[in-house]
């Protein structure tokens, strides 16, 4: 699992007050991470609510 991308994605989820999307994250980062890379990362790893909560809990 790419910890750096997970950290970026979890920060993005925390900061969003609307729908969070891979395209939205890519736009926010001005294309430095493509939406395809985010989508592949999420599809490759199992992120149920329990796993995402653990990752986000460290940030809160």
Coordinates of N, CA and C in Angstrom, one line a residue:
X1 N 0.8 -1.2 0.0 CA 0.0 0.0 0.0 C 0.9 1.2 0.0
X2 N 0.5 2.2 -0.8 CA 1.3 3.5 -0.9 C 0.8 4.4 0.2
X3 N 1.6 4.5 1.3 CA 1.3 5.3 2.5 C 1.1 6.7 2.1
X4 N 2.0 7.3 1.3 CA 1.9 8.7 0.9 C 0.6 9.0 0.2
X5 N 0.2 8.2 -0.7 CA -1.0 8.4 -1.4 C -2.2 8.2 -0.5
X6 N -2.1 7.3 0.4 CA -3.2 7.1 1.4 C -3.3 8.3 2.3
X7 N -2.2 8.9 2.7 CA -2.2 10.1 3.5 C -2.8 11.3 2.8
X8 N -2.4 11.5 1.5 CA -3.0 12.5 0.7 C -4.5 12.3 0.5
X9 N -4.9 11.1 0.2 CA -6.3 10.8 0.0 C -7.1 11.0 1.3
X10 N -6.6 10.6 2.4 CA -7.3 10.8 3.7 C -7.4 12.2 4.0
X11 N -6.4 13.0 3.8 CA -6.5 14.5 4.0 C -7.6 15.1 3.1
X12 N -7.6 14.6 1.9 CA -8.6 15.1 0.9 C -10.0 14.8 1.4
X13 N -10.2 13.5 1.9 CA -11.6 13.2 2.4 C -12.0 14.0 3.6
X14 N -11.0 14.3 4.5 CA -11.3 15.1 5.7 C -11.7 16.5 5.3
X15 N -11.0 17.1 4.3 CA -11.3 18.5 3.9 C -12.5 18.7 3.0
X16 N -13.1 17.6 2.4 CA -14.2 17.8 1.5 C -15.5 18.0 2.3
X17 N -16.3 19.0 1.8 CA -17.6 19.1 2.4 C -18.7 18.7 1.4
X18 N -18.3 18.2 0.3 CA -19.2 17.7 -0.7 C -18.7 16.3 -1.1
X19 N -19.0 15.9 -2.3 CA -18.5 14.6 -2.8 C -17.0 14.6 -3.1
X20 N -16.3 13.6 -2.6 CA -14.9 13.4 -2.9 C -14.8 12.5 -4.1
X21 N -14.0 12.9 -5.0 CA -13.8 12.1 -6.2 C -12.3 12.0 -6.6
X22 N -11.9 11.0 -7.3 CA -10.5 10.9 -7.7 C -10.2 12.1 -8.7
X23 N -11.1 12.5 -9.5 CA -10.9 13.6 -10.4 C -10.8 14.9 -9.6
X24 N -11.6 15.0 -8.6 CA -11.5 16.2 -7.7 C -10.2 16.3 -7.0
X25 N -9.6 15.2 -6.5 CA -8.3 15.2 -5.9 C -7.3 15.6 -6.9
X26 N -7.3 15.0 -8.1 CA -6.3 15.3 -9.1 C -6.4 16.8 -9.5
X27 N -7.6 17.4 -9.6 CA -7.7 18.8 -9.9 C -7.2 19.6 -8.8
X28 N -7.4 19.3 -7.6 CA -6.9 20.0 -6.4 C -5.4 20.0 -6.4
X29 N -4.8 18.9 -6.8 CA -3.3 18.8 -6.8 C -2.7 19.3 -8.2
X30 N -3.6 19.9 -9.0 CA -3.2 20.5 -10.3 C -2.5 19.4 -11.2
X31 N -3.1 18.2 -11.1 CA -2.6 17.1 -12.0 C -1.4 16.4 -11.6
X32 N -0.8 16.7 -10.4 CA 0.5 16.1 -10.0 C 0.2 14.6 -9.7
X33 N -1.0 14.2 -9.3 CA -1.4 12.8 -9.2 C -2.6 12.7 -10.1
X34 N -2.5 11.8 -11.0 CA -3.7 11.6 -11.9 C -4.8 10.9 -11.3
X35 N -6.0 11.2 -11.8 CA -7.2 10.5 -11.2 C -7.1 9.0 -11.4
X36 N -6.5 8.6 -12.5 CA -6.3 7.2 -12.8 C -5.5 6.5 -11.7
X37 N -4.4 7.2 -11.3 CA -3.6 6.6 -10.2 C -4.3 6.5 -8.9
X38 N -5.2 7.5 -8.6 CA -6.0 7.4 -7.4 C -7.0 6.2 -7.5
X39 N -7.6 6.1 -8.6 CA -8.6 5.1 -8.9 C -7.9 3.7 -8.8
X40 N -6.8 3.5 -9.4 CA -6.1 2.2 -9.4 C -5.7 1.9 -7.9
X41 N -5.2 2.9 -7.2 CA -4.8 2.7 -5.8 C -6.0 2.2 -5.0
X42 N -7.2 2.9 -5.1 CA -8.3 2.5 -4.4 C -8.9 1.1 -4.8
X43 N -8.8 0.8 -6.1 CA -9.2 -0.5 -6.5 C -8.3 -1.7 -6.1
X44 N -7.0 -1.4 -6.0 CA -6.0 -2.4 -5.7 C -6.1 -2.8 -4.2
X45 N -6.5 -1.9 -3.4 CA -6.5 -2.1 -1.9 C -7.9 -2.3 -1.4
X46 N -8.1 -3.0 -0.4 CA -9.4 -3.1 0.2 C -9.6 -2.1 1.3
X47 N -10.5 -1.1 1.0 CA -10.8 -0.1 2.0 C -12.3 -0.1 2.3
X48 N -12.6 -0.9 3.4 CA -13.9 -0.8 3.9 C -14.0 0.3 4.9
X49 N -15.1 0.5 5.5 CA -15.2 1.7 6.4 C -14.3 1.5 7.6
X50 N -14.0 0.3 8.0 CA -13.1 0.1 9.1 C -11.7 0.5 8.8
X51 N -11.2 0.1 7.6 CA -9.8 0.5 7.2 C -9.7 2.0 7.0
X52 N -10.7 2.6 6.4 CA -10.6 4.1 6.2 C -10.7 4.8 7.5
X53 N -11.5 4.3 8.4 CA -11.6 5.0 9.7 C -10.3 4.9 10.5
X54 N -9.6 3.8 10.4 CA -8.3 3.7 11.1 C -7.3 4.7 10.5
X55 N -7.3 4.8 9.2 CA -6.4 5.8 8.5 C -6.7 7.2 8.9
X56 N -8.0 7.5 8.9 CA -8.4 8.9 9.2 C -8.3 9.2 10.7
X57 N -8.5 8.2 11.5 CA -8.4 8.5 13.0 C -7.1 9.1 13.4
X58 N -6.0 8.6 12.7 CA -4.7 9.2 13.0 C -4.6 10.7 12.7
X59 N -5.4 11.1 11.8 CA -5.3 12.5 11.3 C -6.2 13.4 12.2
X60 N -7.2 12.9 12.8 CA -8.2 13.7 13.5 C -7.7 14.0 14.9

